[in-house]
């Protein structure tokens, strides 16, 4: 409900405690995952269709002494940048299109090993060879870093898995997580992964014909060529005209059978748009696979609302414990706001047709309510008389985006 940044200084201006008290409190340990899980259990009925989603978000942070400062990918500028990174696991109500944070973990800084330089040669190398060498050197630098970070994401997933709602059987993620180590780790936790592949992914058709009496059984029936859709099944057409093609194929790198859904958008004849989704569950229907991947974007709305309204990037500390507390508190505030709006709609009889959530409106209502409470307290007014006035609700909604 504070105006401006949600940091220690600003919290002391609106709250009852001093800045020093907030700093000390942020250094205390608290197990946030069970707290988040209880909020989710109260917000989503067990019978509703639910999935989990995982993704990372870049947090801007200057300085050299902050714990975890490293070069991380910043999606807003599409390149790596110095700062912090958090990994978030959320639970998504598929039908309500609403996501709730279950676990948030800051990514640790990765120590980079020096790469030995090649021996200098007397002859001048070709330009193409020097480019290939530079590309190989850059790959050698980034691969160990990515591998270490992926291990951290999987450890976070293992910790949070015990707190998943029983209805959650699928984990959705973007194309970064379509790696063998991630897929194997997700499947080992009794989950199925729904993600995205590169268009040039190395796929093979599975052989289903009659086997020869001698020799090893035939496994594959040719390489998948997405320019030839004759061997894919047309699974349907979306409301916008996008066609869905599906098939169970073998992924060479993942070393397993997967269900793929190939989306073809031909509304613009000059530029055809395509996407290749997949799931480790070969029995999932194509439309459900598509709906689950689309629901993954609810985690992006969590990042957006937390950065704009609950101060996700506003922590005034360099210590690991304080940063962890701040990230969890910011996302917990967002969870509670969604839960409170849902309960308010249920009390007013609007639960059957849920309205879209607006954190901007919720924060405005909270600020107006806090300000009116201060007026009543400081001016010695009768709270019963004030709150029963018909214009009290209008004052609460003053400046809100929606009633």
Coordinates of N, CA and C in Angstrom, one line a residue, residues 190-328:
X190 N 8.2 -37.6 -10.8 CA 6.8 -38.1 -11.1 C 6.0 -36.9 -11.6
X191 N 6.6 -36.2 -12.5 CA 5.9 -35.1 -13.2 C 6.2 -35.2 -14.7
X192 N 5.3 -34.6 -15.5 CA 5.5 -34.5 -16.9 C 5.8 -33.1 -17.3
X193 N 6.8 -32.9 -18.2 CA 7.2 -31.6 -18.7 C 6.4 -31.2 -19.9
X194 N 5.9 -29.9 -19.9 CA 5.4 -29.3 -21.1 C 6.2 -28.1 -21.5
X195 N 6.8 -28.1 -22.6 CA 7.8 -27.0 -23.0 C 7.7 -26.8 -24.5
X196 N 8.8 -26.1 -25.0 CA 8.9 -25.7 -26.4 C 10.2 -26.2 -26.9
X197 N 10.2 -26.6 -28.2 CA 11.4 -27.0 -28.9 C 11.8 -26.0 -30.0
X198 N 13.1 -26.1 -30.4 CA 13.5 -25.4 -31.6 C 12.8 -26.0 -32.8
X199 N 12.6 -25.2 -33.8 CA 12.0 -25.7 -35.0 C 12.9 -26.7 -35.7
X200 N 14.2 -26.6 -35.5 CA 15.1 -27.6 -36.2 C 15.5 -28.7 -35.2
X201 N 14.7 -29.0 -34.2 CA 15.0 -30.1 -33.3 C 15.2 -31.4 -34.1
X202 N 16.1 -32.2 -33.6 CA 16.4 -33.5 -34.2 C 15.4 -34.6 -33.7
X203 N 14.4 -34.9 -34.6 CA 13.3 -35.8 -34.3 C 13.2 -36.9 -35.3
X204 N 12.7 -38.1 -34.8 CA 12.6 -39.2 -35.7 C 11.1 -39.8 -35.5
X205 N 10.6 -40.2 -36.6 CA 9.3 -40.9 -36.5 C 9.5 -42.3 -35.9
X206 N 8.6 -42.8 -35.1 CA 8.7 -44.1 -34.5 C 8.2 -45.1 -35.5
X207 N 8.9 -46.2 -35.6 CA 8.5 -47.3 -36.5 C 7.4 -48.1 -35.8
X208 N 6.3 -48.3 -36.5 CA 5.2 -49.1 -35.9 C 4.8 -50.3 -36.8
X209 N 5.6 -50.5 -37.9 CA 5.2 -51.6 -38.8 C 5.7 -52.9 -38.3
X210 N 5.6 -53.9 -39.2 CA 6.0 -55.3 -38.9 C 7.5 -55.4 -38.8
X211 N 8.0 -56.1 -37.8 CA 9.4 -56.3 -37.7 C 9.9 -57.5 -38.4
X212 N 11.2 -57.5 -38.8 CA 11.8 -58.7 -39.5 C 12.0 -59.7 -38.5
X213 N 12.0 -61.0 -38.9 CA 12.2 -62.1 -37.9 C 13.6 -62.1 -37.4
X214 N 14.6 -61.6 -38.1 CA 16.0 -61.6 -37.7 C 16.5 -60.2 -37.5
X215 N 17.5 -60.1 -36.7 CA 18.2 -58.8 -36.5 C 17.5 -57.9 -35.4
X216 N 18.1 -56.8 -35.2 CA 17.6 -55.9 -34.1 C 16.3 -55.3 -34.6
X217 N 15.4 -55.1 -33.7 CA 14.1 -54.5 -34.1 C 14.3 -53.0 -34.6
X218 N 13.5 -52.7 -35.6 CA 13.6 -51.4 -36.2 C 12.9 -50.4 -35.3
X219 N 13.6 -49.2 -35.0 CA 13.0 -48.3 -34.1 C 12.5 -47.0 -34.8
X220 N 13.1 -46.6 -35.8 CA 12.8 -45.3 -36.4 C 12.3 -45.5 -37.9
X221 N 11.5 -44.5 -38.3 CA 10.9 -44.5 -39.6 C 11.2 -43.2 -40.4
X222 N 12.4 -42.7 -40.2 CA 12.8 -41.5 -41.0 C 12.8 -40.3 -40.1
X223 N 13.5 -39.3 -40.5 CA 13.6 -38.0 -39.8 C 12.4 -37.1 -40.0
X224 N 12.0 -36.4 -39.0 CA 10.8 -35.5 -39.0 C 11.2 -34.3 -39.8
X225 N 10.5 -34.0 -40.9 CA 10.7 -32.8 -41.7 C 9.4 -32.0 -41.5
X226 N 9.5 -30.9 -40.8 CA 8.3 -30.1 -40.5 C 7.8 -29.3 -41.8
X227 N 8.5 -29.3 -42.8 CA 8.0 -28.7 -44.1 C 7.1 -29.6 -44.8
X228 N 7.1 -30.9 -44.4 CA 6.2 -31.9 -45.0 C 5.3 -32.4 -43.9
X229 N 4.0 -31.9 -43.9 CA 3.1 -32.2 -42.8 C 2.2 -33.4 -43.1
X230 N 2.5 -34.2 -44.1 CA 1.7 -35.3 -44.5 C 1.7 -36.4 -43.5
X231 N 2.8 -36.5 -42.7 CA 3.0 -37.6 -41.7 C 2.5 -37.2 -40.3
X232 N 2.1 -35.9 -40.2 CA 1.6 -35.5 -38.9 C 0.1 -35.5 -39.0
X233 N -0.6 -35.7 -37.8 CA -2.0 -35.7 -37.7 C -2.6 -34.3 -37.5
X234 N -3.5 -33.9 -38.3 CA -4.2 -32.6 -38.1 C -5.1 -32.8 -36.9
X235 N -4.8 -32.1 -35.7 CA -5.5 -32.3 -34.5 C -6.6 -31.3 -34.3
X236 N -6.7 -30.3 -35.1 CA -7.7 -29.3 -34.9 C -7.3 -27.9 -35.3
X237 N -8.2 -27.0 -35.1 CA -7.9 -25.6 -35.5 C -8.3 -24.7 -34.3
X238 N -7.5 -23.7 -34.0 CA -7.8 -22.8 -32.9 C -8.7 -21.7 -33.4
X239 N -9.2 -20.9 -32.4 CA -10.2 -19.9 -32.8 C -9.7 -18.9 -33.7
X240 N -8.4 -18.6 -33.7 CA -7.8 -17.6 -34.6 C -7.3 -18.2 -35.9
X241 N -7.6 -19.4 -36.2 CA -7.3 -20.1 -37.4 C -6.0 -20.8 -37.4
X242 N -5.3 -20.8 -36.3 CA -4.0 -21.6 -36.2 C -4.3 -23.1 -36.2
X243 N -3.6 -23.8 -37.1 CA -3.8 -25.2 -37.2 C -2.8 -26.0 -36.3
X244 N -3.3 -27.1 -35.7 CA -2.5 -27.9 -34.8 C -2.2 -29.3 -35.5
X245 N -1.0 -29.6 -35.6 CA -0.5 -30.9 -36.0 C 0.2 -31.6 -34.9
X246 N -0.1 -32.9 -34.8 CA 0.5 -33.7 -33.6 C 1.0 -35.0 -34.1
X247 N 2.0 -35.6 -33.2 CA 2.5 -36.9 -33.5 C 3.4 -37.3 -32.3
X248 N 3.5 -38.6 -32.0 CA 4.4 -39.1 -31.0 C 5.7 -39.5 -31.8
X249 N 6.8 -38.9 -31.4 CA 8.1 -39.0 -32.1 C 9.2 -39.3 -31.1
X250 N 10.3 -39.6 -31.6 CA 11.5 -39.9 -30.8 C 12.4 -38.6 -30.9
X251 N 12.8 -38.1 -29.7 CA 13.7 -37.0 -29.7 C 15.1 -37.5 -29.4
X252 N 16.0 -37.2 -30.4 CA 17.4 -37.8 -30.3 C 18.2 -37.3 -29.1
X253 N 18.1 -36.0 -28.8 CA 18.9 -35.5 -27.7 C 18.3 -35.9 -26.3
X254 N 17.0 -35.8 -26.2 CA 16.3 -36.2 -25.0 C 16.3 -37.7 -24.8
X255 N 16.5 -38.5 -25.8 CA 16.6 -39.9 -25.8 C 15.3 -40.5 -25.2
X256 N 14.1 -40.0 -25.7 CA 12.8 -40.5 -25.2 C 11.8 -40.2 -26.2
X257 N 10.6 -40.9 -26.1 CA 9.5 -40.6 -27.0 C 8.8 -39.4 -26.3
X258 N 8.3 -38.5 -27.2 CA 7.5 -37.3 -26.7 C 6.4 -37.1 -27.6
X259 N 5.4 -36.3 -27.1 CA 4.3 -35.9 -28.0 C 4.6 -34.5 -28.4
X260 N 4.6 -34.2 -29.7 CA 4.8 -32.9 -30.2 C 3.5 -32.3 -30.8
X261 N 3.4 -31.0 -30.7 CA 2.3 -30.2 -31.3 C 2.9 -29.1 -32.1
X262 N 2.6 -29.2 -33.4 CA 3.2 -28.2 -34.3 C 2.1 -27.2 -34.7
X263 N 2.3 -25.9 -34.3 CA 1.3 -24.9 -34.5 C 1.7 -24.1 -35.8
X264 N 0.8 -23.9 -36.7 CA 1.0 -23.2 -38.0 C 0.0 -22.1 -38.1
X265 N 0.4 -20.9 -38.1 CA -0.4 -19.7 -38.2 C -0.2 -19.1 -39.6
X266 N -1.2 -19.3 -40.5 CA -1.1 -18.8 -41.9 C -2.0 -17.6 -42.2
X267 N -2.3 -16.8 -41.2 CA -3.1 -15.6 -41.4 C -2.4 -14.6 -42.2
X268 N -1.1 -14.5 -42.1 CA -0.3 -13.6 -42.9 C 0.4 -14.5 -43.9
X269 N 0.0 -14.4 -45.2 CA 0.6 -15.3 -46.2 C 2.0 -15.0 -46.5
X270 N 2.4 -13.7 -46.2 CA 3.8 -13.3 -46.5 C 4.8 -13.9 -45.5
X271 N 4.3 -14.1 -44.2 CA 5.2 -14.6 -43.2 C 4.4 -15.6 -42.3
X272 N 4.6 -16.8 -42.5 CA 4.0 -17.9 -41.8 C 4.7 -18.0 -40.4
X273 N 3.9 -18.1 -39.4 CA 4.4 -18.2 -38.0 C 4.2 -19.7 -37.5
X274 N 5.2 -20.2 -36.9 CA 5.1 -21.6 -36.4 C 5.7 -21.7 -35.0
X275 N 5.3 -22.8 -34.3 CA 5.8 -23.1 -33.0 C 5.8 -24.6 -32.8
X276 N 6.7 -25.1 -32.1 CA 6.8 -26.5 -31.8 C 6.8 -26.8 -30.3
X277 N 5.7 -27.3 -29.8 CA 5.5 -27.6 -28.4 C 5.7 -29.1 -28.2
X278 N 6.0 -29.5 -26.9 CA 6.1 -31.0 -26.7 C 5.8 -31.3 -25.2
X279 N 5.5 -32.5 -25.0 CA 5.3 -33.0 -23.6 C 5.9 -34.4 -23.5
X280 N 6.4 -34.7 -22.3 CA 6.9 -36.1 -22.1 C 5.8 -37.1 -21.9
X281 N 4.6 -36.6 -21.7 CA 3.4 -37.5 -21.6 C 2.9 -37.7 -23.0
X282 N 3.1 -38.9 -23.6 CA 2.7 -39.2 -24.9 C 1.2 -39.4 -25.1
X283 N 0.5 -39.5 -23.9 CA -1.0 -39.8 -24.0 C -1.8 -38.5 -23.9
X284 N -1.1 -37.4 -23.7 CA -1.8 -36.1 -23.5 C -2.4 -35.7 -24.8
X285 N -3.6 -35.1 -24.8 CA -4.3 -34.6 -26.0 C -3.6 -33.4 -26.5
X286 N -3.5 -33.1 -27.8 CA -2.9 -31.9 -28.3 C -3.4 -30.6 -27.8
X287 N -4.8 -30.6 -27.7 CA -5.4 -29.3 -27.3 C -5.1 -29.0 -25.8
X288 N -5.0 -30.1 -25.0 CA -4.6 -29.9 -23.6 C -3.1 -29.5 -23.5
X289 N -2.3 -30.0 -24.3 CA -0.9 -29.6 -24.3 C -0.8 -28.2 -24.6
X290 N -1.5 -27.7 -25.6 CA -1.5 -26.3 -26.0 C -2.0 -25.4 -24.9
X291 N -3.1 -25.8 -24.3 CA -3.7 -25.0 -23.2 C -2.7 -24.9 -22.0
X292 N -2.1 -26.0 -21.7 CA -1.1 -26.0 -20.6 C 0.0 -25.1 -20.8
X293 N 0.6 -25.1 -22.1 CA 1.7 -24.2 -22.4 C 1.2 -22.8 -22.4
X294 N 0.1 -22.5 -22.9 CA -0.5 -21.1 -22.8 C -0.6 -20.7 -21.4
X295 N -1.0 -21.5 -20.5 CA -1.2 -21.2 -19.1 C 0.1 -20.8 -18.4
X296 N 1.2 -21.3 -19.0 CA 2.6 -21.0 -18.5 C 2.8 -19.5 -18.3
X297 N 2.2 -18.7 -19.2 CA 2.5 -17.3 -19.2 C 1.9 -16.5 -18.0
X298 N 1.1 -17.2 -17.2 CA 0.7 -16.6 -15.9 C 1.8 -16.3 -15.0
X299 N 2.9 -17.0 -15.1 CA 4.1 -16.7 -14.3 C 4.7 -15.4 -14.7
X300 N 4.6 -15.1 -16.0 CA 5.1 -13.8 -16.5 C 4.3 -12.6 -15.9
X301 N 3.0 -12.8 -15.7 CA 2.2 -11.8 -15.0 C 2.6 -11.7 -13.5
X302 N 3.0 -12.7 -12.9 CA 3.5 -12.7 -11.5 C 4.7 -11.8 -11.5
X303 N 5.7 -11.9 -12.4 CA 6.8 -11.1 -12.4 C 6.4 -9.6 -12.6
X304 N 5.5 -9.4 -13.6 CA 5.1 -8.0 -13.9 C 4.5 -7.3 -12.7
X305 N 3.5 -8.0 -12.1 CA 2.8 -7.3 -10.9 C 3.8 -7.2 -9.8
X306 N 4.6 -8.1 -9.5 CA 5.6 -8.0 -8.4 C 6.6 -6.9 -8.6
X307 N 7.0 -6.7 -9.8 CA 8.0 -5.6 -10.0 C 7.3 -4.2 -10.0
X308 N 6.1 -4.2 -10.5 CA 5.4 -2.9 -10.6 C 4.8 -2.4 -9.3
X309 N 4.3 -3.4 -8.4 CA 3.4 -3.0 -7.3 C 3.9 -3.5 -6.0
X310 N 4.6 -4.6 -5.9 CA 5.0 -5.1 -4.5 C 6.5 -5.0 -4.3
X311 N 7.2 -4.2 -5.1 CA 8.6 -3.9 -4.8 C 9.6 -5.0 -4.9
X312 N 9.4 -5.9 -5.9 CA 10.3 -7.1 -6.1 C 11.8 -6.6 -6.3
X313 N 12.0 -5.5 -6.9 CA 13.3 -5.0 -7.2 C 13.8 -3.9 -6.3
X314 N 13.1 -3.7 -5.1 CA 13.4 -2.6 -4.3 C 14.2 -2.9 -3.0
X315 N 14.8 -4.0 -2.9 CA 15.4 -4.4 -1.6 C 16.7 -3.5 -1.3
X316 N 16.8 -3.0 -0.1 CA 17.9 -2.2 0.3 C 18.9 -3.0 1.1
X317 N 19.3 -4.2 0.7 CA 20.2 -5.0 1.4 C 21.1 -5.7 0.4
X318 N 22.3 -6.1 0.9 CA 23.2 -6.9 0.1 C 23.4 -8.3 0.6
X319 N 22.7 -8.6 1.7 CA 22.9 -9.9 2.4 C 22.0 -10.9 1.8
X320 N 22.4 -12.2 1.7 CA 21.6 -13.2 1.1 C 20.3 -13.5 1.8
X321 N 20.3 -13.5 3.2 CA 19.1 -13.8 3.9 C 18.1 -12.7 3.7
X322 N 18.5 -11.4 3.8 CA 17.6 -10.3 3.6 C 17.0 -10.3 2.2
X323 N 17.8 -10.6 1.2 CA 17.3 -10.6 -0.2 C 16.3 -11.7 -0.4
X324 N 16.6 -12.9 0.2 CA 15.6 -14.0 0.1 C 14.3 -13.7 0.8
X325 N 14.4 -13.0 2.0 CA 13.2 -12.6 2.7 C 12.4 -11.6 1.9
X326 N 13.1 -10.7 1.3 CA 12.4 -9.6 0.5 C 11.7 -10.2 -0.7
X327 N 12.4 -11.1 -1.5 CA 11.8 -11.7 -2.7 C 10.5 -12.5 -2.3
X328 N 10.6 -13.3 -1.2 CA 9.5 -14.1 -0.8 C 8.3 -13.2 -0.3

